[in-house]
PDB file of C-alpha atoms in Angstrom:
ATOM      1  CA  MET A   1      -1.564 -24.332  12.492  1.00 54.00           C
ATOM      2  CA  THR A   2      -0.750 -23.926   8.766  1.00 53.00           C
ATOM      3  CA  ILE A   3      -3.491 -24.244   6.638  1.00 51.00           C
ATOM      4  CA  GLU A   4      -3.934 -26.260   3.057  1.00 53.00           C
ATOM      5  CA  VAL A   5      -5.753 -23.691   0.524  1.00 54.00           C
ATOM      6  CA  ASN A   6      -8.828 -25.241  -0.873  1.00 53.00           C
ATOM      7  CA  GLN A   7      -9.426 -23.287  -5.099  1.00 57.00           C
ATOM      8  CA  SER A   8     -11.824 -26.056  -6.609  1.00 62.00           C
ATOM      9  CA  TYR A   9     -14.842 -24.209  -5.880  1.00 75.00           C
ATOM     10  CA  HIS A  10     -15.555 -20.403  -6.239  1.00 89.00           C
ATOM     11  CA  PRO A  11     -18.689 -19.941  -3.778  1.00 94.00           C
ATOM     12  CA  LEU A  12     -20.349 -16.735  -4.818  1.00 96.00           C
ATOM     13  CA  VAL A  13     -19.133 -13.711  -2.413  1.00 97.00           C
ATOM     14  CA  LEU A  14     -20.490 -10.283  -1.992  1.00 98.00           C
ATOM     15  CA  ILE A  15     -18.052  -7.005  -0.789  1.00 98.00           C
ATOM     16  CA  VAL A  16     -20.002  -4.073   1.088  1.00 98.00           C
ATOM     17  CA  VAL A  17     -18.129  -0.889   1.590  1.00 97.00           C
ATOM     18  CA  PRO A  18     -20.124   1.113   3.404  1.00 95.00           C
ATOM     19  CA  ASN A  19     -18.858   5.144   2.594  1.00 94.00           C
ATOM     20  CA  LYS A  20     -19.777   8.463   3.807  1.00 91.00           C
ATOM     21  CA  ASP A  21     -17.588  11.758   2.274  1.00 90.00           C
ATOM     22  CA  GLY A  22     -15.080   9.222   1.386  1.00 90.00           C
ATOM     23  CA  VAL A  23     -13.995   9.685  -2.206  1.00 93.00           C
ATOM     24  CA  LYS A  24     -10.610  10.385  -1.513  1.00 91.00           C
ATOM     25  CA  HIS A  25     -10.142   7.026   0.758  1.00 92.00           C
ATOM     26  CA  LEU A  26     -12.222   4.893  -2.366  1.00 94.00           C
ATOM     27  CA  LYS A  27      -9.900   5.135  -5.101  1.00 92.00           C
ATOM     28  CA  TYR A  28      -7.237   3.311  -3.606  1.00 91.00           C
ATOM     29  CA  SER A  29      -9.816   1.456  -2.173  1.00 93.00           C
ATOM     30  CA  LEU A  30     -11.986  -0.241  -4.916  1.00 96.00           C
ATOM     31  CA  GLU A  31      -9.121   0.103  -6.366  1.00 94.00           C
ATOM     32  CA  SER A  32      -7.377  -2.607  -5.294  1.00 94.00           C
ATOM     33  CA  ILE A  33     -10.625  -4.749  -4.954  1.00 96.00           C
ATOM     34  CA  SER A  34     -10.802  -4.294  -8.798  1.00 96.00           C
ATOM     35  CA  LYS A  35      -7.414  -5.684  -8.939  1.00 95.00           C
ATOM     36  CA  ILE A  36      -9.006  -9.436  -7.007  1.00 96.00           C
ATOM     37  CA  ASP A  37      -8.921 -12.569  -9.352  1.00 93.00           C
ATOM     38  CA  TYR A  38     -11.537 -13.939  -7.560  1.00 95.00           C
ATOM     39  CA  PRO A  39     -13.898 -15.199 -10.392  1.00 93.00           C
ATOM     40  CA  ASN A  40     -17.078 -15.057  -8.807  1.00 95.00           C
ATOM     41  CA  LEU A  41     -17.356 -11.476  -6.913  1.00 96.00           C
ATOM     42  CA  ARG A  42     -19.362  -9.193  -6.646  1.00 97.00           C
ATOM     43  CA  VAL A  43     -18.935  -5.442  -4.558  1.00 98.00           C
ATOM     44  CA  VAL A  44     -21.707  -2.615  -3.407  1.00 98.00           C
ATOM     45  CA  VAL A  45     -20.990   1.015  -2.178  1.00 97.00           C
ATOM     46  CA  VAL A  46     -23.582   1.631   0.292  1.00 97.00           C
ATOM     47  CA  ASP A  47     -22.680   5.298   0.433  1.00 94.00           C
ATOM     48  CA  ASN A  48     -24.522   6.951   4.081  1.00 92.00           C
ATOM     49  CA  CYS A  49     -25.573  10.353   2.835  1.00 88.00           C
ATOM     50  CA  SER A  50     -22.060  11.390   1.375  1.00 90.00           C
ATOM     51  CA  LYS A  51     -21.738  15.299   0.678  1.00 90.00           C
ATOM     52  CA  ASP A  52     -18.812  14.964  -1.616  1.00 88.00           C
ATOM     53  CA  ASN A  53     -18.696  13.427  -4.762  1.00 90.00           C
ATOM     54  CA  SER A  54     -18.478   9.528  -3.998  1.00 93.00           C
ATOM     55  CA  VAL A  55     -21.353   8.612  -5.384  1.00 93.00           C
ATOM     56  CA  GLU A  56     -20.160  10.308  -9.089  1.00 95.00           C
ATOM     57  CA  TYR A  57     -17.654   8.946  -8.830  1.00 96.00           C
ATOM     58  CA  VAL A  58     -17.768   5.353  -8.221  1.00 96.00           C
ATOM     59  CA  HIS A  59     -20.374   5.852 -11.038  1.00 94.00           C
ATOM     60  CA  LYS A  60     -17.979   7.536 -13.507  1.00 95.00           C
ATOM     61  CA  ILE A  61     -15.081   4.846 -12.817  1.00 96.00           C
ATOM     62  CA  TYR A  62     -16.279   1.762 -11.232  1.00 96.00           C
ATOM     63  CA  PRO A  63     -19.571   1.085 -13.340  1.00 95.00           C
ATOM     64  CA  GLU A  64     -19.465  -2.099 -12.909  1.00 95.00           C
ATOM     65  CA  PHE A  65     -19.634  -1.351  -9.409  1.00 97.00           C
ATOM     66  CA  GLU A  66     -23.223  -1.483  -7.610  1.00 96.00           C
ATOM     67  CA  ILE A  67     -23.986   2.170  -5.362  1.00 96.00           C
ATOM     68  CA  ILE A  68     -26.636   1.494  -2.533  1.00 96.00           C
ATOM     69  CA  GLN A  69     -27.867   5.166  -1.825  1.00 93.00           C
ATOM     70  CA  LYS A  70     -29.014   5.871   1.943  1.00 88.00           C
ATOM     71  CA  GLU A  71     -32.040   8.111   2.785  1.00 84.00           C
ATOM     72  CA  THR A  72     -31.754   8.563   6.030  1.00 88.00           C
ATOM     73  CA  ASP A  73     -27.796   8.708   8.494  1.00 89.00           C
ATOM     74  CA  THR A  74     -27.605   5.805  10.223  1.00 88.00           C
ATOM     75  CA  GLY A  75     -24.328   5.688  10.271  1.00 90.00           C
ATOM     76  CA  PHE A  76     -21.397   2.644  10.136  1.00 91.00           C
ATOM     77  CA  ALA A  77     -23.658  -0.117  11.785  1.00 93.00           C
ATOM     78  CA  GLY A  78     -26.844   1.218   9.216  1.00 94.00           C
ATOM     79  CA  SER A  79     -24.346   0.795   6.307  1.00 95.00           C
ATOM     80  CA  VAL A  80     -23.467  -2.178   7.009  1.00 95.00           C
ATOM     81  CA  ASN A  81     -26.640  -3.955   7.689  1.00 96.00           C
ATOM     82  CA  ARG A  82     -27.689  -2.643   4.037  1.00 96.00           C
ATOM     83  CA  GLY A  83     -24.826  -4.493   2.652  1.00 96.00           C
ATOM     84  CA  LEU A  84     -25.609  -7.469   4.240  1.00 96.00           C
ATOM     85  CA  LEU A  85     -29.075  -7.928   3.320  1.00 96.00           C
ATOM     86  CA  LYS A  86     -28.154  -7.434   0.346  1.00 97.00           C
ATOM     87  CA  GLY A  87     -25.945 -10.786  -0.216  1.00 96.00           C
ATOM     88  CA  LEU A  88     -28.869 -12.772   1.685  1.00 95.00           C
ATOM     89  CA  GLU A  89     -31.046 -11.265  -1.627  1.00 96.00           C
ATOM     90  CA  ILE A  90     -28.618 -12.292  -4.179  1.00 96.00           C
ATOM     91  CA  GLY A  91     -27.678 -16.054  -2.282  1.00 96.00           C
ATOM     92  CA  ALA A  92     -24.356 -14.513  -1.297  1.00 96.00           C
ATOM     93  CA  GLU A  93     -22.336 -17.590   0.363  1.00 96.00           C
ATOM     94  CA  TYR A  94     -19.669 -14.931   2.186  1.00 97.00           C
ATOM     95  CA  ILE A  95     -20.136 -11.354   2.792  1.00 97.00           C
ATOM     96  CA  VAL A  96     -17.126  -8.869   3.166  1.00 97.00           C
ATOM     97  CA  VAL A  97     -17.060  -6.014   5.379  1.00 97.00           C
ATOM     98  CA  PHE A  98     -14.225  -4.041   3.747  1.00 97.00           C
ATOM     99  CA  SER A  99     -14.188  -0.075   5.648  1.00 94.00           C
ATOM    100  CA  ASN A 100     -13.554   2.282   2.815  1.00 93.00           C
ATOM    101  CA  ASP A 101      -9.566   3.030   4.206  1.00 92.00           C
ATOM    102  CA  VAL A 102      -8.373  -0.262   3.448  1.00 93.00           C
ATOM    103  CA  LYS A 103      -6.358  -1.724   0.600  1.00 92.00           C
ATOM    104  CA  VAL A 104      -5.659  -5.507  -0.134  1.00 93.00           C
ATOM    105  CA  HIS A 105      -3.350  -7.834  -2.681  1.00 93.00           C
ATOM    106  CA  GLN A 106      -5.169  -9.124  -5.673  1.00 93.00           C
ATOM    107  CA  GLN A 107      -4.579 -12.924  -4.037  1.00 94.00           C
ATOM    108  CA  TRP A 108      -6.263 -11.633  -0.468  1.00 94.00           C
ATOM    109  CA  LEU A 109      -9.572 -12.814  -1.389  1.00 95.00           C
ATOM    110  CA  SER A 110      -8.906 -16.590  -3.149  1.00 93.00           C
ATOM    111  CA  SER A 111      -7.193 -17.635  -0.123  1.00 92.00           C
ATOM    112  CA  SER A 112      -9.200 -15.991   2.278  1.00 93.00           C
ATOM    113  CA  ILE A 113     -12.148 -18.677   0.829  1.00 92.00           C
ATOM    114  CA  GLY A 114     -10.261 -21.245   0.162  1.00 88.00           C
ATOM    115  CA  ILE A 115      -9.457 -21.235   4.066  1.00 86.00           C
ATOM    116  CA  ALA A 116     -12.410 -20.816   4.721  1.00 87.00           C
ATOM    117  CA  LYS A 117     -14.237 -23.497   3.111  1.00 83.00           C
ATOM    118  CA  SER A 118     -11.344 -25.768   5.094  1.00 84.00           C
ATOM    119  CA  TYR A 119     -12.993 -25.660   8.308  1.00 86.00           C
ATOM    120  CA  PRO A 120     -17.277 -24.394   8.463  1.00 82.00           C
ATOM    121  CA  GLU A 121     -17.179 -24.013  11.997  1.00 82.00           C
ATOM    122  CA  CYS A 122     -15.787 -20.238  11.417  1.00 88.00           C
ATOM    123  CA  GLY A 123     -18.594 -18.084  11.067  1.00 92.00           C
ATOM    124  CA  ILE A 124     -15.144 -14.665  10.044  1.00 94.00           C
ATOM    125  CA  ILE A 125     -12.175 -14.468   8.936  1.00 95.00           C
ATOM    126  CA  GLY A 126     -10.046 -12.502   9.822  1.00 94.00           C
ATOM    127  CA  PHE A 127      -6.689 -10.459   8.778  1.00 95.00           C
ATOM    128  CA  VAL A 128      -3.407  -9.051  10.416  1.00 92.00           C
ATOM    129  CA  GLU A 129      -3.422  -5.277   9.678  1.00 90.00           C
ATOM    130  CA  ILE A 130      -0.775  -2.668   8.914  1.00 87.00           C
ATOM    131  CA  ASN A 131      -1.184   0.641   9.190  1.00 79.00           C
ATOM    132  CA  GLY A 132      -0.625   3.348   6.555  1.00 64.00           C
ATOM    133  CA  PRO A 133       0.056   5.324   4.904  1.00 63.00           C
ATOM    134  CA  TYR A 134       0.210   2.672   1.663  1.00 59.00           C
ATOM    135  CA  ASP A 135       3.488   5.236   0.133  1.00 61.00           C
ATOM    136  CA  ASN A 136       5.924   2.415   0.459  1.00 65.00           C
ATOM    137  CA  ILE A 137       4.854  -0.535   1.169  1.00 68.00           C
ATOM    138  CA  PRO A 138       4.680  -3.336  -0.741  1.00 72.00           C
ATOM    139  CA  LEU A 139       0.768  -5.732  -0.566  1.00 78.00           C
ATOM    140  CA  THR A 140       1.979  -8.936  -0.415  1.00 85.00           C
ATOM    141  CA  MET A 141       0.819 -12.288   0.545  1.00 90.00           C
ATOM    142  CA  PRO A 142       2.912 -14.852   2.586  1.00 90.00           C
ATOM    143  CA  PRO A 143       4.909 -17.764   1.388  1.00 89.00           C
ATOM    144  CA  ILE A 144       2.742 -19.641   4.040  1.00 88.00           C
ATOM    145  CA  ILE A 145      -1.215 -19.269   5.109  1.00 88.00           C
ATOM    146  CA  GLU A 146      -1.736 -19.945   8.737  1.00 87.00           C
ATOM    147  CA  ALA A 147      -5.055 -19.443  11.204  1.00 87.00           C
ATOM    148  CA  ASN A 148      -5.825 -19.701  14.455  1.00 90.00           C
ATOM    149  CA  PHE A 149      -8.941 -19.849  16.089  1.00 90.00           C
ATOM    150  CA  ARG A 150     -10.462 -16.999  17.956  1.00 88.00           C
ATOM    151  CA  SER A 151     -13.156 -15.378  19.993  1.00 85.00           C
ATOM    152  CA  GLN A 152     -13.240 -12.708  17.252  1.00 86.00           C
ATOM    153  CA  PRO A 153     -11.042 -11.650  14.392  1.00 88.00           C
ATOM    154  CA  ASN A 154      -8.135  -8.879  15.455  1.00 85.00           C
ATOM    155  CA  CYS A 155      -8.746  -6.552  13.158  1.00 86.00           C
ATOM    156  CA  VAL A 156     -12.243  -4.936  12.965  1.00 89.00           C
ATOM    157  CA  ALA A 157     -11.826  -2.996   9.453  1.00 91.00           C
ATOM    158  CA  LEU A 158     -12.282  -5.945   7.428  1.00 95.00           C
ATOM    159  CA  TYR A 159     -13.690  -9.178   7.858  1.00 96.00           C
ATOM    160  CA  ILE A 160     -15.683 -11.910   6.013  1.00 96.00           C
ATOM    161  CA  LEU A 161     -18.715 -13.407   7.661  1.00 96.00           C
ATOM    162  CA  ARG A 162     -20.414 -16.771   6.512  1.00 95.00           C
ATOM    163  CA  SER A 163     -24.216 -15.484   4.682  1.00 94.00           C
ATOM    164  CA  GLU A 164     -25.266 -18.192   7.394  1.00 91.00           C
ATOM    165  CA  VAL A 165     -23.931 -15.978  10.863  1.00 93.00           C
ATOM    166  CA  ILE A 166     -26.166 -13.274   9.644  1.00 92.00           C
ATOM    167  CA  LYS A 167     -28.993 -16.206   9.972  1.00 88.00           C
ATOM    168  CA  LYS A 168     -28.243 -17.267  12.785  1.00 89.00           C
ATOM    169  CA  VAL A 169     -27.163 -14.686  14.582  1.00 91.00           C
ATOM    170  CA  GLY A 170     -29.146 -11.154  12.838  1.00 91.00           C
ATOM    171  CA  LEU A 171     -28.509  -7.058  11.871  1.00 93.00           C
ATOM    172  CA  TYR A 172     -25.491  -5.492  13.210  1.00 94.00           C
ATOM    173  CA  ASP A 173     -27.623  -3.002  15.698  1.00 94.00           C
ATOM    174  CA  GLU A 174     -27.966   0.181  14.298  1.00 93.00           C
ATOM    175  CA  LEU A 175     -27.872   2.933  17.971  1.00 93.00           C
ATOM    176  CA  TYR A 176     -24.049   2.192  17.962  1.00 94.00           C
ATOM    177  CA  TYR A 177     -23.931   4.513  15.429  1.00 91.00           C
ATOM    178  CA  MET A 178     -20.301   3.505  14.895  1.00 86.00           C
ATOM    179  CA  TYR A 179     -17.719   2.396  16.207  1.00 87.00           C
ATOM    180  CA  GLY A 180     -18.665  -0.551  18.704  1.00 90.00           C
ATOM    181  CA  GLU A 181     -21.405  -2.734  16.005  1.00 93.00           C
ATOM    182  CA  ASP A 182     -17.901  -5.141  15.124  1.00 92.00           C
ATOM    183  CA  ASN A 183     -17.488  -5.645  19.072  1.00 92.00           C
ATOM    184  CA  ASP A 184     -20.959  -6.535  19.899  1.00 94.00           C
ATOM    185  CA  TYR A 185     -21.658  -8.613  16.465  1.00 94.00           C
ATOM    186  CA  PHE A 186     -19.002 -10.683  17.490  1.00 93.00           C
ATOM    187  CA  TYR A 187     -19.407 -10.900  21.356  1.00 92.00           C
ATOM    188  CA  ARG A 188     -23.348 -12.479  19.259  1.00 91.00           C
ATOM    189  CA  CYS A 189     -21.556 -14.701  17.153  1.00 91.00           C
ATOM    190  CA  MET A 190     -19.390 -16.745  20.057  1.00 89.00           C
ATOM    191  CA  ARG A 191     -22.209 -17.330  22.519  1.00 87.00           C
ATOM    192  CA  VAL A 192     -24.100 -19.097  19.735  1.00 86.00           C
ATOM    193  CA  GLY A 193     -20.570 -20.870  19.130  1.00 86.00           C
ATOM    194  CA  TYR A 194     -19.186 -18.909  16.608  1.00 89.00           C
ATOM    195  CA  LYS A 195     -15.315 -18.954  15.780  1.00 88.00           C
ATOM    196  CA  THR A 196     -12.955 -16.818  14.304  1.00 92.00           C
ATOM    197  CA  LEU A 197      -9.849 -17.902  11.993  1.00 93.00           C
ATOM    198  CA  GLN A 198      -7.846 -15.263  12.825  1.00 93.00           C
ATOM    199  CA  THR A 199      -5.210 -15.560   9.457  1.00 93.00           C
ATOM    200  CA  ASN A 200      -1.275 -14.459   9.290  1.00 92.00           C
ATOM    201  CA  ILE A 201      -3.234 -12.901   5.490  1.00 93.00           C
ATOM    202  CA  PRO A 202      -2.580  -8.262   6.083  1.00 92.00           C
ATOM    203  CA  ILE A 203      -4.273  -6.216   5.136  1.00 92.00           C
ATOM    204  CA  TYR A 204      -3.441  -2.142   5.150  1.00 91.00           C
ATOM    205  CA  HIS A 205      -5.548  -0.140   6.773  1.00 89.00           C
ATOM    206  CA  LEU A 206      -5.227   3.700   6.687  1.00 84.00           C
ATOM    207  CA  GLY A 207      -7.027   3.726  10.431  1.00 71.00           C
ATOM    208  CA  GLU A 208      -9.935   6.404  11.251  1.00 63.00           C
ATOM    209  CA  GLY A 209     -10.622   7.056   7.457  1.00 56.00           C
ATOM    210  CA  PHE A 210     -13.788   9.291   8.415  1.00 59.00           C
ATOM    211  CA  SER A 211     -11.920  10.817  11.379  1.00 58.00           C
ATOM    212  CA  ASP A 212      -9.605  14.145   8.445  1.00 64.00           C
ATOM    213  CA  SER A 213     -10.240  16.885  11.779  1.00 74.00           C
ATOM    214  CA  VAL A 214     -10.237  17.262  15.299  1.00 82.00           C
ATOM    215  CA  GLU A 215     -13.707  18.127  15.187  1.00 86.00           C
ATOM    216  CA  LYS A 216     -14.668  14.363  13.940  1.00 81.00           C
ATOM    217  CA  GLN A 217     -11.536  12.707  16.454  1.00 86.00           C
ATOM    218  CA  GLN A 218     -13.789  14.283  19.354  1.00 90.00           C
ATOM    219  CA  MET A 219     -16.762  12.889  18.084  1.00 90.00           C
ATOM    220  CA  LEU A 220     -15.272   9.607  17.800  1.00 89.00           C
ATOM    221  CA  THR A 221     -13.927   9.363  21.049  1.00 92.00           C
ATOM    222  CA  LYS A 222     -17.885  10.071  22.526  1.00 94.00           C
ATOM    223  CA  TYR A 223     -19.086   7.184  20.474  1.00 93.00           C
ATOM    224  CA  VAL A 224     -16.137   4.889  22.267  1.00 93.00           C
ATOM    225  CA  TYR A 225     -17.095   6.395  25.405  1.00 95.00           C
ATOM    226  CA  ARG A 226     -20.851   5.811  24.710  1.00 96.00           C
ATOM    227  CA  ASN A 227     -20.885   2.872  22.980  1.00 96.00           C
ATOM    228  CA  TRP A 228     -18.085   1.213  25.777  1.00 95.00           C
ATOM    229  CA  LEU A 229     -21.282   1.891  28.103  1.00 96.00           C
ATOM    230  CA  ARG A 230     -24.084   0.445  25.781  1.00 96.00           C
ATOM    231  CA  PHE A 231     -22.310  -2.165  25.215  1.00 95.00           C
ATOM    232  CA  ALA A 232     -21.956  -3.572  28.765  1.00 95.00           C
ATOM    233  CA  ILE A 233     -25.347  -2.786  29.596  1.00 95.00           C
ATOM    234  CA  LYS A 234     -26.713  -5.056  26.889  1.00 94.00           C
ATOM    235  CA  ASN A 235     -24.689  -8.005  27.583  1.00 92.00           C
ATOM    236  CA  TYR A 236     -22.976  -7.945  31.208  1.00 93.00           C
ATOM    237  CA  SER A 237     -24.581  -8.841  34.574  1.00 93.00           C
ATOM    238  CA  PHE A 238     -24.745  -5.958  36.903  1.00 94.00           C
ATOM    239  CA  HIS A 239     -21.841  -5.753  38.497  1.00 96.00           C
ATOM    240  CA  GLN A 240     -20.008  -6.425  35.242  1.00 96.00           C
ATOM    241  CA  ILE A 241     -21.518  -3.399  34.226  1.00 96.00           C
ATOM    242  CA  ILE A 242     -20.456  -1.245  37.462  1.00 96.00           C
ATOM    243  CA  LEU A 243     -16.624  -2.453  36.669  1.00 96.00           C
ATOM    244  CA  THR A 244     -17.322  -1.024  33.318  1.00 96.00           C
ATOM    245  CA  LEU A 245     -18.025   1.608  34.300  1.00 96.00           C
ATOM    246  CA  ALA A 246     -15.197   2.131  36.573  1.00 96.00           C
ATOM    247  CA  LYS A 247     -12.862   1.533  34.040  1.00 93.00           C
ATOM    248  CA  MET A 248     -14.091   3.872  31.725  1.00 94.00           C
ATOM    249  CA  ILE A 249     -13.720   6.496  34.679  1.00 95.00           C
ATOM    250  CA  ALA A 250      -9.980   5.544  35.493  1.00 93.00           C
ATOM    251  CA  TYR A 251      -9.436   6.833  31.768  1.00 91.00           C
ATOM    252  CA  ALA A 252     -11.152  10.130  31.949  1.00 92.00           C
ATOM    253  CA  LEU A 253     -10.465  11.446  35.369  1.00 92.00           C
ATOM    254  CA  LEU A 254      -6.366  10.057  35.357  1.00 88.00           C
ATOM    255  CA  PRO A 255      -3.811  12.057  34.003  1.00 81.00           C
ATOM    256  CA  ASN A 256      -2.588  11.125  30.586  1.00 76.00           C
ATOM    257  CA  THR A 257       0.797   9.724  31.845  1.00 73.00           C
ATOM    258  CA  VAL A 258      -0.571   6.889  33.656  1.00 72.00           C
ATOM    259  CA  TRP A 259      -1.711   4.825  30.345  1.00 74.00           C
ATOM    260  CA  LYS A 260       1.196   6.387  28.076  1.00 68.00           C
ATOM    261  CA  THR A 261       2.830   3.135  27.383  1.00 64.00           C
ATOM    262  CA  LYS A 262      -0.454   2.213  26.690  1.00 67.00           C
ATOM    263  CA  ARG A 263      -1.117   4.613  24.507  1.00 60.00           C
ATOM    264  CA  VAL A 264       0.434   2.479  21.031  1.00 61.00           C
ATOM    265  CA  ASN A 265      -3.211   0.476  21.316  1.00 68.00           C
ATOM    266  CA  LYS A 266      -5.936   2.734  19.415  1.00 72.00           C
ATOM    267  CA  SER A 267      -8.441   2.157  21.737  1.00 75.00           C
ATOM    268  CA  VAL A 268      -7.093   2.967  24.665  1.00 80.00           C
ATOM    269  CA  ASP A 269      -5.318   6.377  22.720  1.00 80.00           C
ATOM    270  CA  ARG A 270      -8.768   6.907  21.002  1.00 83.00           C
ATOM    271  CA  LEU A 271     -10.101   7.545  25.296  1.00 87.00           C
ATOM    272  CA  ILE A 272      -7.252   9.291  26.362  1.00 87.00           C
ATOM    273  CA  ARG A 273      -5.514  11.361  23.332  1.00 86.00           C
ATOM    274  CA  PHE A 274      -7.965  14.906  24.270  1.00 88.00           C
ATOM    275  CA  LYS A 275      -8.015  16.969  27.469  1.00 91.00           C
ATOM    276  CA  LEU A 276      -9.306  16.404  30.402  1.00 92.00           C
ATOM    277  CA  THR A 277     -12.369  18.790  30.470  1.00 94.00           C
ATOM    278  CA  TYR A 278     -13.714  16.888  27.179  1.00 95.00           C
ATOM    279  CA  ARG A 279     -12.909  13.522  28.427  1.00 93.00           C
ATOM    280  CA  ILE A 280     -14.815  14.412  31.676  1.00 95.00           C
ATOM    281  CA  LYS A 281     -17.827  15.555  29.160  1.00 96.00           C
ATOM    282  CA  CYS A 282     -17.871  12.167  27.073  1.00 96.00           C
ATOM    283  CA  LEU A 283     -17.958  10.097  30.597  1.00 96.00           C
ATOM    284  CA  VAL A 284     -20.777  12.249  30.874  1.00 97.00           C
ATOM    285  CA  HIS A 285     -22.579  12.356  28.565  1.00 97.00           C
ATOM    286  CA  SER A 286     -21.607   8.670  27.575  1.00 97.00           C
ATOM    287  CA  VAL A 287     -23.307   7.970  30.969  1.00 97.00           C
ATOM    288  CA  TYR A 288     -27.005  10.411  30.202  1.00 97.00           C
ATOM    289  CA  TRP A 289     -27.244   8.692  26.850  1.00 96.00           C
ATOM    290  CA  ASN A 290     -27.282   5.332  28.162  1.00 97.00           C
ATOM    291  CA  MET A 291     -30.130   6.057  31.024  1.00 95.00           C
ATOM    292  CA  ALA A 292     -31.885   7.819  28.337  1.00 96.00           C
ATOM    293  CA  ASN A 293     -31.451   4.942  25.512  1.00 95.00           C
ATOM    294  CA  VAL A 294     -32.298   2.454  28.380  1.00 93.00           C
ATOM    295  CA  ARG A 295     -35.452   0.901  26.153  1.00 92.00           C
ATOM    296  CA  GLY A 296     -33.990   1.061  22.869  1.00 91.00           C
ATOM    297  CA  THR A 297     -30.740  -1.103  23.573  1.00 92.00           C
ATOM    298  CA  LYS A 298     -33.922  -3.749  25.030  1.00 90.00           C
ATOM    299  CA  ARG A 299     -35.606  -3.240  22.162  1.00 90.00           C
ATOM    300  CA  ALA A 300     -31.895  -4.142  19.815  1.00 88.00           C
ATOM    301  CA  LYS A 301     -31.825  -7.516  21.722  1.00 86.00           C
ATOM    302  CA  PHE A 302     -35.381  -8.086  20.876  1.00 86.00           C
ATOM    303  CA  LYS A 303     -35.426  -7.106  17.367  1.00 84.00           C
ATOM    304  CA  GLU A 304     -32.255  -9.572  17.334  1.00 85.00           C
ATOM    305  CA  GLN A 305     -33.960 -12.471  19.319  1.00 83.00           C
ATOM    306  CA  LYS A 306     -37.265 -11.756  16.568  1.00 83.00           C
ATOM    307  CA  TRP A 307     -34.804 -12.486  13.513  1.00 80.00           C
ATOM    308  CA  ILE A 308     -33.641 -15.197  14.956  1.00 79.00           C
ATOM    309  CA  GLU A 309     -37.014 -16.981  15.889  1.00 79.00           C
ATOM    310  CA  ASP A 310     -37.888 -15.203  12.753  1.00 79.00           C
ATOM    311  CA  MET A 311     -34.828 -17.442  10.167  1.00 75.00           C
ATOM    312  CA  GLN A 312     -35.392 -20.615  11.974  1.00 72.00           C
ATOM    313  CA  ASN A 313     -39.218 -20.823  11.369  1.00 74.00           C
ATOM    314  CA  LYS A 314     -38.790 -19.984   7.616  1.00 74.00           C
ATOM    315  CA  THR A 315     -35.570 -22.670   7.723  1.00 67.00           C
ATOM    316  CA  ARG A 316     -38.464 -25.057   9.714  1.00 67.00           C
ATOM    317  CA  ASN A 317     -40.527 -24.331   6.554  1.00 63.00           C
TER     318      ASN A 317
END
């Protein structure tokens, strides 16, 4: 469907940029943020115990941006949560989760908020992901803004949340640490009735900006296996959990050639890109870790429900 963008009112927007040792990515992502033409915008960089000079760089080059320095490493999910809480604190109507390896057009936000105001039933605004490198890719906007309703956005590197969603759904589940926390959150949004408005607005994503070494890529694959099973345990029936485990076993044990045609899918590629021995190691770790952390998974669900109840009580009072 074609969207008529309403730009007569500019609610407060907070952009949250989670970062860990990503100064080389901040150099282009924060530059693109600084050029955004939206008039009612605040930016917070949530630094997750970086050991490079990320914090010093932001202070020096973008002193107008706020920095939250975390004292403990709670992963991407924990960094997002600090930003969401900041958004609620300052009364932002919309909060943007903006990965540190993303670039946007200067009109991206004004067009996005103009769309969001027309569809209050949509809790999430999604975008089209174009993968980097960016050297020869011009930043352009489509001449006509189009969008469709979906259960969750196509791209998880950048999306916009209404602040009311956070009040009704709660914060991100930090036990995921990284990878899978967004799917869990979108699933929870869908269960309470929120929709995603998937737009044709492009964003430019380098992809796996954190994983710039084989060691980090292996760590990422381990989290993908671990969190896939955790999502099932947390949200699915026993039957669905068994089916999920069967799929994981297939990806781990079958030869890479079986999945050759599916490797264009990033999620699939992360599961199979390493040798059989490492995939089996990730599978075994996933099962063991999830068995050992069943109570933590249950506590996470209880914590989310408690947040919702507390917010409901505040609304009544």
